[in-house]
Short mmCIF file of C-alpha atoms in Angstrom, two decimals:
data_model
loop_
_atom_site.label_atom_id
_atom_site.label_comp_id
_atom_site.label_asym_id
_atom_site.label_seq_id
_atom_site.Cartn_x
_atom_site.Cartn_y
_atom_site.Cartn_z
CA UNK A 24 -11.01 28.51 -5.63
CA UNK A 25 -7.59 29.42 -4.31
CA UNK A 26 -5.27 26.48 -4.73
CA UNK A 27 -2.68 27.25 -2.05
CA UNK A 28 -4.69 25.83 0.82
CA UNK A 29 -5.83 22.67 -0.95
CA UNK A 30 -2.35 22.04 -2.35
CA UNK A 31 -0.70 22.55 1.03
CA UNK A 32 -3.16 20.48 3.03
CA UNK A 33 -3.38 17.63 0.53
CA UNK A 34 0.40 17.37 0.12
CA UNK A 35 1.10 17.62 3.85
CA UNK A 36 -1.56 15.08 4.73
CA UNK A 37 -0.41 12.56 2.11
CA UNK A 38 3.17 12.98 3.33
CA UNK A 39 2.09 12.24 6.89
CA UNK A 40 -0.14 9.29 5.95
CA UNK A 41 2.55 7.64 3.83
CA UNK A 42 5.28 8.35 6.38
CA UNK A 43 3.07 6.79 9.04
CA UNK A 44 2.45 3.75 6.82
CA UNK A 45 6.10 3.08 6.04
CA UNK A 46 7.31 3.82 9.59
CA UNK A 47 5.14 1.29 11.39
CA UNK A 48 7.12 -1.78 10.31
CA UNK A 49 10.27 -0.17 11.74
CA UNK A 50 8.49 0.41 15.06
CA UNK A 51 7.01 -3.09 15.47
CA UNK A 52 9.99 -4.60 17.35
CA UNK A 53 9.91 -1.75 19.88
CA UNK A 54 6.13 -2.00 20.23
CA UNK A 55 6.43 -5.76 20.75
CA UNK A 56 9.00 -5.40 23.51
CA UNK A 57 7.21 -2.54 25.25
CA UNK A 58 3.75 -4.13 25.19
CA UNK A 59 4.86 -7.77 25.33
CA UNK A 60 3.08 -8.46 22.03
CA UNK A 61 3.94 -11.23 19.59
CA UNK A 62 4.81 -10.88 15.91
CA UNK A 63 1.72 -12.95 15.05
CA UNK A 64 -0.41 -10.23 16.60
CA UNK A 65 1.53 -7.16 15.51
CA UNK A 66 1.69 -8.11 11.84
CA UNK A 67 -2.02 -7.26 11.86
CA UNK A 68 -1.01 -3.66 12.57
CA UNK A 69 0.24 -3.68 8.98
CA UNK A 70 -2.12 -6.21 7.41
CA UNK A 71 -5.26 -4.90 9.10
CA UNK A 72 -4.42 -1.35 8.04
CA UNK A 73 -4.11 -2.44 4.41
CA UNK A 74 -7.20 -4.65 4.48
CA UNK A 75 -9.38 -1.81 5.69
CA UNK A 76 -7.77 0.52 3.18
CA UNK A 77 -8.63 -1.91 0.39
CA UNK A 78 -12.25 -2.04 1.49
CA UNK A 79 -12.72 1.71 1.97
CA UNK A 80 -10.53 3.54 -0.55
CA UNK A 81 -13.20 3.66 -3.26
CA UNK A 82 -16.05 4.16 -0.80
CA UNK A 83 -14.37 7.18 0.78
CA UNK A 84 -13.97 8.78 -2.63
CA UNK A 85 -17.63 8.13 -3.39
CA UNK A 86 -18.65 9.62 -0.06
CA UNK A 87 -16.73 12.76 -0.93
CA UNK A 88 -18.53 13.02 -4.26
CA UNK A 89 -21.93 12.69 -2.55
CA UNK A 90 -21.55 14.41 0.84
CA UNK A 91 -18.78 16.87 0.05
CA UNK A 92 -15.09 16.25 -0.47
CA UNK A 93 -13.98 18.83 2.09
CA UNK A 94 -16.37 17.38 4.68
CA UNK A 95 -14.98 13.86 4.18
CA UNK A 96 -11.41 15.20 4.19
CA UNK A 97 -11.93 16.97 7.51
CA UNK A 98 -13.68 13.94 9.03
CA UNK A 99 -10.82 11.71 7.87
CA UNK A 100 -8.23 14.04 9.38
CA UNK A 101 -10.10 14.00 12.69
CA UNK A 102 -10.37 10.20 12.63
CA UNK A 103 -6.69 9.88 11.75
CA UNK A 104 -5.68 12.12 14.66
CA UNK A 105 -7.95 10.19 17.04
CA UNK A 106 -6.50 6.85 15.89
CA UNK A 107 -2.98 8.16 16.48
CA UNK A 108 -3.92 9.11 20.04
CA UNK A 109 -5.49 5.69 20.60
CA UNK A 110 -2.33 3.94 19.40
CA UNK A 111 -0.01 6.19 21.42
CA UNK A 112 -1.99 5.43 24.59
CA UNK A 113 -2.39 1.72 23.82
CA UNK A 114 -1.79 -0.53 26.84
CA UNK A 115 -1.66 -3.73 24.74
CA UNK A 116 -0.73 -4.89 21.26
CA UNK A 117 -4.38 -5.58 20.55
CA UNK A 118 -5.24 -1.92 21.04
CA UNK A 119 -2.42 -0.95 18.68
CA UNK A 120 -3.90 -3.25 16.04
CA UNK A 121 -7.39 -1.82 16.64
CA UNK A 122 -6.05 1.70 16.26
CA UNK A 123 -4.27 0.80 13.05
CA UNK A 124 -7.47 -0.72 11.63
CA UNK A 125 -9.25 2.57 12.27
CA UNK A 126 -6.27 4.37 10.81
CA UNK A 127 -6.54 2.33 7.61
CA UNK A 128 -9.96 3.79 6.91
CA UNK A 129 -8.84 7.30 7.86
CA UNK A 130 -5.69 7.16 5.75
CA UNK A 131 -7.54 5.87 2.70
CA UNK A 132 -10.11 8.66 3.01
CA UNK A 133 -7.39 11.32 3.41
CA UNK A 134 -5.61 10.17 0.26
CA UNK A 135 -8.80 9.82 -1.78
CA UNK A 136 -10.56 13.02 -0.75
CA UNK A 137 -7.39 15.13 -0.65
CA UNK A 138 -6.46 14.23 -4.21
CA UNK A 139 -10.05 14.68 -5.39
CA UNK A 140 -10.10 18.19 -3.90
CA UNK A 141 -6.80 18.94 -5.60
CA UNK A 142 -8.06 17.65 -8.95
CA UNK A 143 -11.20 19.79 -8.75
CA UNK A 144 -9.31 22.93 -7.71
CA UNK A 145 -6.89 22.85 -10.66
CA UNK A 146 -7.09 22.43 -14.43
CA UNK A 147 -4.75 21.94 -17.38
CA UNK A 148 -1.00 22.24 -16.80
CA UNK A 149 -1.65 23.50 -13.28
CA UNK A 150 -3.41 20.25 -12.47
CA UNK A 151 -0.47 18.23 -13.78
CA UNK A 152 1.95 20.24 -11.63
CA UNK A 153 -0.29 19.87 -8.59
CA UNK A 154 -0.62 16.11 -9.01
CA UNK A 155 3.13 15.82 -9.57
CA UNK A 156 3.74 17.71 -6.31
CA UNK A 157 1.22 15.47 -4.56
CA UNK A 158 3.00 12.41 -5.92
CA UNK A 159 6.36 13.80 -4.80
CA UNK A 160 5.01 14.43 -1.30
CA UNK A 161 3.64 10.91 -1.25
CA UNK A 162 6.96 9.39 -2.30
CA UNK A 163 8.90 11.59 0.12
CA UNK A 164 6.65 10.49 2.98
CA UNK A 165 7.12 6.83 2.15
CA UNK A 166 10.89 7.31 1.95
CA UNK A 167 11.20 9.42 5.08
CA UNK A 168 8.85 7.36 7.27
CA UNK A 169 11.32 4.72 8.49
CA UNK A 170 13.97 7.34 9.31
CA UNK A 171 11.52 9.70 11.01
CA UNK A 172 10.02 6.80 12.94
CA UNK A 173 13.46 5.64 13.99
CA UNK A 174 14.50 9.09 15.17
CA UNK A 175 11.31 9.62 17.14
CA UNK A 176 11.54 6.14 18.65
CA UNK A 177 15.04 6.88 19.93
CA UNK A 178 14.07 10.31 21.27
CA UNK A 179 10.53 9.84 22.56
CA UNK A 180 9.71 6.15 22.28
CA UNK A 181 7.60 4.52 19.58
CA UNK A 182 4.60 6.60 20.71
CA UNK A 183 6.35 9.78 19.51
CA UNK A 184 5.47 9.22 15.86
CA UNK A 185 1.79 8.90 16.62
CA UNK A 186 1.69 11.93 18.91
CA UNK A 187 3.28 14.12 16.24
CA UNK A 188 1.02 12.73 13.51
CA UNK A 189 -2.01 13.40 15.72
CA UNK A 190 -0.89 17.01 16.18
CA UNK A 191 -0.34 17.53 12.44
CA UNK A 192 -3.67 15.94 11.55
CA UNK A 193 -5.49 18.12 14.07
CA UNK A 194 -3.68 21.26 12.87
CA UNK A 195 -4.71 20.58 9.28
CA UNK A 196 -8.42 20.73 10.14
CA UNK A 197 -8.73 24.51 10.73
CA UNK A 198 -6.38 25.09 7.78
CA UNK A 199 -8.70 23.12 5.51
CA UNK A 200 -11.82 24.82 6.85
CA UNK A 201 -10.29 28.28 6.33
CA UNK A 202 -8.80 27.80 2.86
CA UNK A 203 -10.54 24.96 0.99
CA UNK A 204 -13.95 25.31 -0.63
CA UNK A 205 -16.49 22.50 -0.61
CA UNK A 206 -17.16 20.53 -3.79
CA UNK A 207 -19.41 17.64 -4.80
CA UNK A 208 -20.29 15.70 -7.92
CA UNK A 209 -23.95 16.54 -8.63
CA UNK A 210 -24.15 14.01 -11.47
CA UNK A 211 -23.27 11.01 -9.29
CA UNK A 212 -26.03 8.76 -7.86
CA UNK A 213 -26.64 9.65 -4.22
CA UNK A 214 -26.25 6.09 -2.94
CA UNK A 215 -23.09 4.61 -1.40
CA UNK A 216 -22.26 0.95 -1.93
CA UNK A 217 -21.76 0.05 1.73
CA UNK A 218 -22.72 -3.57 1.08
CA UNK A 219 -19.90 -3.85 -1.44
CA UNK A 220 -17.48 -2.36 1.08
CA UNK A 221 -18.44 -4.89 3.73
CA UNK A 222 -18.21 -7.75 1.27
CA UNK A 223 -14.71 -6.73 0.15
CA UNK A 224 -13.63 -6.97 3.78
CA UNK A 225 -15.46 -10.29 4.10
CA UNK A 226 -13.54 -11.64 1.11
CA UNK A 227 -10.11 -10.47 2.23
CA UNK A 228 -10.03 -10.93 6.02
CA UNK A 229 -10.89 -14.66 6.13
CA UNK A 230 -8.55 -15.32 3.20
CA UNK A 231 -5.66 -13.63 5.00
CA UNK A 232 -6.46 -15.61 8.16
CA UNK A 233 -6.37 -18.81 6.11
CA UNK A 234 -3.00 -18.11 4.47
CA UNK A 235 -1.38 -16.97 7.71
CA UNK A 236 -2.79 -19.64 10.01
CA UNK A 237 -3.11 -22.52 7.55
CA UNK A 238 0.31 -23.98 8.36
CA UNK A 239 -0.45 -24.13 12.08
CA UNK A 240 -4.14 -24.99 11.80
CA UNK A 241 -3.56 -27.47 8.99
CA UNK A 242 -4.40 -26.66 5.37
CA UNK A 243 -7.30 -29.11 5.40
CA UNK A 244 -8.47 -28.25 8.90
CA UNK A 245 -12.08 -27.12 9.49
CA UNK A 246 -10.90 -23.63 10.51
CA UNK A 247 -8.86 -23.10 7.34
CA UNK A 248 -11.56 -24.50 5.08
CA UNK A 249 -14.19 -22.39 6.85
CA UNK A 250 -12.19 -19.20 6.24
CA UNK A 251 -11.77 -20.04 2.57
CA UNK A 252 -15.47 -20.88 2.28
CA UNK A 253 -16.44 -17.52 3.78
CA UNK A 254 -14.16 -15.74 1.30
CA UNK A 255 -15.69 -17.60 -1.64
CA UNK A 256 -19.25 -16.95 -0.51
CA UNK A 257 -18.45 -13.28 0.09
CA UNK A 258 -16.93 -13.04 -3.39
CA UNK A 259 -20.08 -14.49 -4.93
CA UNK A 260 -22.18 -12.09 -2.86
CA UNK A 261 -20.01 -9.19 -3.98
CA UNK A 262 -20.58 -9.98 -7.67
CA UNK A 263 -24.34 -10.26 -7.09
CA UNK A 264 -24.48 -6.96 -5.21
CA UNK A 265 -22.34 -5.07 -7.74
CA UNK A 266 -24.68 -6.12 -10.55
CA UNK A 267 -27.65 -4.56 -8.81
CA UNK A 268 -26.60 -1.34 -7.07
CA UNK A 269 -26.94 2.06 -8.74
CA UNK A 270 -23.36 3.12 -8.01
CA UNK A 271 -21.27 -0.06 -7.65
CA UNK A 272 -17.96 -0.15 -5.83
CA UNK A 273 -16.45 -1.90 -8.87
CA UNK A 274 -17.84 -1.68 -12.39
CA UNK A 275 -17.75 -5.38 -13.26
CA UNK A 276 -17.88 -4.58 -16.97
CA UNK A 277 -14.36 -3.16 -16.67
CA UNK A 278 -13.09 -6.57 -15.61
CA UNK A 279 -13.68 -7.71 -19.19
CA UNK A 280 -10.93 -5.27 -20.26
CA UNK A 281 -7.81 -7.48 -20.46
CA UNK A 282 -5.43 -4.52 -20.51
CA UNK A 283 -6.91 -3.05 -17.35
CA UNK A 284 -6.96 -6.43 -15.60
CA UNK A 285 -3.35 -7.15 -16.59
CA UNK A 286 -2.04 -3.78 -15.44
CA UNK A 287 -4.03 -4.04 -12.20
CA UNK A 288 -2.53 -7.46 -11.45
CA UNK A 289 0.91 -5.99 -12.15
CA UNK A 290 0.18 -3.20 -9.66
CA UNK A 291 -0.99 -5.77 -7.10
CA UNK A 292 2.21 -7.78 -7.47
CA UNK A 293 4.47 -4.74 -7.16
CA UNK A 294 2.62 -3.42 -4.11
CA UNK A 295 2.69 -6.84 -2.47
CA UNK A 296 6.40 -7.27 -3.13
CA UNK A 297 7.48 -3.96 -1.63
CA UNK A 298 5.16 -4.28 1.38
CA UNK A 299 6.39 -7.80 2.08
CA UNK A 300 10.10 -7.05 1.82
CA UNK A 301 9.77 -3.86 3.90
CA UNK A 302 8.14 -5.85 6.69
CA UNK A 303 10.77 -8.60 6.58
CA UNK A 304 13.83 -6.36 6.44
CA UNK A 305 12.71 -4.16 9.32
CA UNK A 306 12.32 -7.23 11.55
CA UNK A 307 15.51 -8.96 10.42
CA UNK A 308 17.75 -5.90 10.76
CA UNK A 309 16.54 -5.12 14.28
CA UNK A 310 16.59 -8.64 15.73
CA UNK A 311 19.31 -8.98 18.41
CA UNK A 312 20.34 -12.34 16.93
CA UNK A 313 21.22 -10.74 13.56
CA UNK A 314 22.27 -7.10 13.20
CA UNK A 315 20.64 -5.84 16.37
CA UNK A 316 20.09 -2.43 14.82
CA UNK A 317 18.18 0.26 16.62
CA UNK A 318 15.01 1.48 14.93
CA UNK A 319 16.93 4.57 13.75
CA UNK A 320 19.72 2.47 12.28
CA UNK A 321 17.19 0.21 10.56
CA UNK A 322 15.38 3.25 9.16
CA UNK A 323 18.63 4.67 7.80
CA UNK A 324 19.50 1.24 6.38
CA UNK A 325 16.31 1.26 4.28
CA UNK A 326 16.76 4.87 3.14
CA UNK A 327 19.06 4.14 0.16
CA UNK A 328 16.46 1.74 -1.24
CA UNK A 329 13.68 4.31 -0.88
CA UNK A 330 15.86 6.96 -2.52
CA UNK A 331 16.46 4.66 -5.50
CA UNK A 332 12.70 4.24 -5.97
CA UNK A 333 12.21 8.02 -5.88
CA UNK A 334 15.10 8.67 -8.28
CA UNK A 335 14.04 5.99 -10.75
CA UNK A 336 10.40 7.14 -10.92
CA UNK A 337 10.92 10.32 -13.05
CA UNK A 338 12.92 8.38 -15.66
CA UNK A 339 10.34 5.64 -16.10
CA UNK A 340 7.74 7.52 -18.15
CA UNK A 341 10.28 8.73 -20.76
CA UNK A 342 11.63 5.17 -21.01
CA UNK A 343 8.14 3.76 -21.45
CA UNK A 344 7.33 6.35 -24.12
CA UNK A 345 10.56 5.59 -26.02
CA UNK A 346 10.70 1.79 -25.80
CA UNK A 347 7.08 0.97 -24.97
CA UNK A 348 5.53 0.06 -21.65
CA UNK A 349 5.80 -3.69 -22.17
CA UNK A 350 9.63 -4.05 -22.14
CA UNK A 351 9.99 -1.60 -19.27
CA UNK A 352 7.50 -3.52 -17.12
CA UNK A 353 9.05 -6.87 -18.09
CA UNK A 354 12.51 -5.66 -17.09
CA UNK A 355 11.02 -4.36 -13.85
CA UNK A 356 9.57 -7.73 -12.91
CA UNK A 357 12.76 -9.54 -13.96
CA UNK A 358 14.75 -7.28 -11.63
CA UNK A 359 12.24 -7.80 -8.83
CA UNK A 360 12.54 -11.56 -9.25
CA UNK A 361 16.35 -11.44 -9.39
CA UNK A 362 16.41 -9.30 -6.26
CA UNK A 363 14.32 -11.78 -4.29
CA UNK A 364 16.34 -14.73 -5.61
CA UNK A 365 19.50 -13.02 -4.33
CA UNK A 366 17.77 -12.36 -1.03
CA UNK A 367 16.82 -16.04 -0.82
CA UNK A 368 20.55 -16.84 -0.64
CA UNK A 369 20.86 -14.99 2.68
CA UNK A 370 23.15 -16.43 5.32
CA UNK A 371 23.46 -15.44 8.96
CA UNK A 372 27.02 -14.27 8.17
CA UNK A 373 25.84 -11.62 5.69
CA UNK A 374 26.73 -8.01 6.42
CA UNK A 375 24.50 -5.06 5.63
CA UNK A 376 26.49 -4.35 2.45
CA UNK A 377 25.80 -7.89 1.24
CA UNK A 378 22.08 -7.11 1.27
CA UNK A 379 22.37 -4.00 -0.89
CA UNK A 380 22.61 -5.57 -4.38
CA UNK A 381 19.38 -7.50 -3.78
CA UNK A 382 17.61 -4.51 -2.28
CA UNK A 383 18.70 -2.18 -5.06
CA UNK A 384 17.49 -4.66 -7.69
CA UNK A 385 14.12 -4.78 -5.93
CA UNK A 386 13.95 -0.98 -5.74
CA UNK A 387 14.77 -0.45 -9.44
CA UNK A 388 12.41 -3.26 -10.43
CA UNK A 389 9.58 -1.69 -8.48
CA UNK A 390 10.22 1.69 -10.05
CA UNK A 391 10.23 0.28 -13.59
CA UNK A 392 7.09 -1.82 -13.17
CA UNK A 393 4.93 0.44 -11.03
CA UNK A 394 4.64 3.71 -12.95
CA UNK A 395 3.90 2.27 -16.43
CA UNK A 396 1.40 -0.20 -14.98
CA UNK A 397 -0.44 2.67 -13.28
CA UNK A 398 -0.43 4.70 -16.48
CA UNK A 399 -1.75 1.76 -18.53
CA UNK A 400 -4.56 1.17 -16.03
CA UNK A 401 -6.05 4.55 -16.94
CA UNK A 402 -4.98 4.51 -20.60
CA UNK A 403 -6.90 1.26 -21.08
CA UNK A 404 -10.28 2.95 -20.61
CA UNK A 405 -12.26 5.89 -21.96
CA UNK A 406 -12.26 9.27 -20.25
CA UNK A 407 -15.54 8.63 -18.44
CA UNK A 408 -14.18 5.38 -16.96
CA UNK A 409 -10.90 6.74 -15.58
CA UNK A 410 -12.24 7.13 -12.05
CA UNK A 411 -13.56 3.58 -11.94
CA UNK A 412 -10.33 2.15 -13.39
CA UNK A 413 -8.27 4.08 -10.87
CA UNK A 414 -10.48 2.79 -8.08
CA UNK A 415 -9.75 -0.79 -9.11
CA UNK A 416 -6.02 0.00 -9.10
CA UNK A 417 -6.33 1.60 -5.66
CA UNK A 418 -7.88 -1.52 -4.25
CA UNK A 419 -5.24 -3.72 -5.89
CA UNK A 420 -2.41 -1.85 -4.13
CA UNK A 421 -3.94 -2.41 -0.73
CA UNK A 422 -4.88 -6.03 -1.43
CA UNK A 423 -1.40 -6.88 -2.67
CA UNK A 424 0.25 -5.30 0.35
CA UNK A 425 -2.12 -6.91 2.84
CA UNK A 426 -1.96 -10.43 1.43
CA UNK A 427 1.80 -10.58 0.87
CA UNK A 428 2.63 -9.03 4.24
CA UNK A 429 0.50 -11.68 5.89
CA UNK A 430 2.02 -14.48 3.81
CA UNK A 431 5.66 -13.56 4.39
CA UNK A 432 5.06 -12.82 8.07
CA UNK A 433 3.63 -16.30 8.51
CA UNK A 434 6.50 -17.96 6.62
CA UNK A 435 9.18 -15.97 8.42
CA UNK A 436 7.77 -16.68 11.87
CA UNK A 437 6.96 -20.37 11.35
CA UNK A 438 10.25 -21.33 9.66
CA UNK A 439 12.30 -19.45 12.26
CA UNK A 440 10.36 -20.98 15.15
CA UNK A 441 10.62 -24.51 13.73
CA UNK A 442 14.38 -24.27 13.37
CA UNK A 443 14.87 -22.86 16.86
CA UNK A 444 12.65 -25.60 18.29
CA UNK A 445 14.82 -28.10 16.44
CA UNK A 446 17.94 -26.81 18.18
CA UNK A 447 19.17 -24.41 15.49
CA UNK A 448 20.93 -21.15 16.28
CA UNK A 449 18.67 -18.09 16.32
CA UNK A 450 20.65 -16.25 13.65
CA UNK A 451 20.58 -19.23 11.29
CA UNK A 452 16.88 -19.74 11.96
CA UNK A 453 16.07 -16.13 11.13
CA UNK A 454 18.14 -16.29 7.95
CA UNK A 455 16.25 -19.42 6.93
CA UNK A 456 12.93 -17.70 7.62
CA UNK A 457 13.96 -14.70 5.52
CA UNK A 458 15.17 -17.01 2.75
CA UNK A 459 11.92 -18.97 2.56
CA UNK A 460 9.85 -15.79 2.61
CA UNK A 461 12.03 -14.34 -0.17
CA UNK A 462 11.46 -17.47 -2.27
CA UNK A 463 7.71 -16.89 -1.92
CA UNK A 464 8.14 -13.28 -3.05
CA UNK A 465 10.32 -14.37 -5.99
CA UNK A 466 7.61 -16.79 -7.14
CA UNK A 467 5.05 -14.04 -6.72
CA UNK A 468 7.10 -11.60 -8.82
CA UNK A 469 8.04 -14.02 -11.58
CA UNK A 470 4.31 -14.29 -12.34
CA UNK A 471 4.52 -10.66 -13.40
CA UNK A 472 6.90 -11.42 -16.29
CA UNK A 473 4.44 -13.30 -18.56
CA UNK A 474 1.70 -10.98 -17.33
CA UNK A 475 3.67 -7.91 -18.41
CA UNK A 476 4.34 -9.40 -21.84
CA UNK A 477 0.60 -9.24 -22.48
CA UNK A 478 0.45 -5.56 -21.56
CA UNK A 479 0.84 -2.93 -24.26
CA UNK A 480 -0.29 0.65 -24.49
CA UNK A 481 -2.67 1.18 -27.38
CA UNK A 482 -2.35 4.94 -27.60
CA UNK A 483 -0.18 7.82 -26.49
CA UNK A 484 -0.61 8.64 -22.80
CA UNK A 485 -3.02 11.39 -21.88
CA UNK A 486 -2.50 13.87 -19.06
CA UNK A 487 -4.53 11.70 -16.69
CA UNK A 488 -2.33 8.69 -17.52
CA UNK A 489 0.81 10.66 -16.71
CA UNK A 490 -0.84 11.81 -13.50
CA UNK A 491 -1.53 8.19 -12.61
CA UNK A 492 2.14 7.36 -13.16
CA UNK A 493 3.20 10.34 -11.05
CA UNK A 494 1.01 9.16 -8.19
CA UNK A 495 2.12 5.52 -8.49
CA UNK A 496 4.55 5.68 -5.56
CA UNK A 497 1.58 6.16 -3.26
CA UNK A 498 -1.07 3.74 -2.18
CA UNK A 499 -3.63 5.55 -4.27
CA UNK A 500 -4.37 7.13 -7.61
CA UNK A 501 -7.00 9.75 -8.48
CA UNK A 502 -10.29 8.23 -7.43
CA UNK A 503 -12.44 10.26 -9.77
CA UNK A 504 -11.86 12.81 -12.52
CA UNK A 505 -13.04 16.36 -11.90
CA UNK A 506 -16.79 16.77 -12.49
#
């Protein structure tokens, strides 16, 4: 199989998906003004996307193994392009959210099937180079998204990003069909765990509703308790289903591996932290009561932080190999916690430069904790379990991002609204909302410090472990090893 087509299409598509993901938070203020949509509604454009991604990332990889990876890749590209058109034409905020929910499934399938195709088409050192390029494209997309979104918003309105993404997604389809060969995994059971997929969504969606609406509904209200009850029942149902299906979404036996569980929780915390702070900063910087930045200015303001993450990533694996993964991850979570503590001191008088020390600490902390945790997640298992372990890590990234975005959005909105209702100035109220949300993120991240102290690599990293670290800046890791 020629590798040029699969390398080009997989790298381009992951760049676009990750740019789209990171750009949306920057565009939310413009979408809200244009469509007269509230923050309470539009945060689901981020949270809903991640929730669906969490539920479908493993399933889409399994569908590629059974029905054909190229077929799933093409279908995902078509669905992604269609969702972009739906969002660009959206007359209301609710339609934007619906489009983003569809896009969550499409984006997860593009990442999973594209990387699976790339893994199958390459071997040995060539595979490592290909995965490294894929990881670089992923990181570049995440870094460029806010700036690209800001530029397009200024030039063509917020719809411009989605129109261009739709065109790129559509253009990739004939390219894939002409240059990429089909592949399947003939050894895999032919069943797809759709029940597990539905139950994952049934666990997460009510839980997120409870944590976001609990303060307004009342934490002991029937609505909040009902949401939590549904999540608990769905979790029990998920365990029962996974014990019985031929090809489970999650191999429950792996959850008895403390090293895998610890590294997965570390991944969840890191993903939640960066998703939460990205959401908060984009809103705070663009609010007229604070900096009043345009979407382009806000995108440029976040660029130095994204560049730090990209620059730190290549140095992390050598550091982990020299000093061990444990101290590197511990330092990462300490820096994350320090960054959010600094951010919790925010005052309405702060300038942009005052934010930078906190944001740089968060960026370096994420870089130090993320790559080694991803590598350990695969190093903790045998070769034939790498795909399943990576799938668990995939889900953790989406879950962390979805839950923490919802939590900080709820805190930011409720604290700000309460202070304004009490007669406080808008700028002070927004600073208080950002401070309280940052405290929540600091508490979240400090949990990673004792967790990381229990994590240690038991053997030298294999090629697949280094590949996992290279792909750690994305929302996904290899879903399955080559057959």
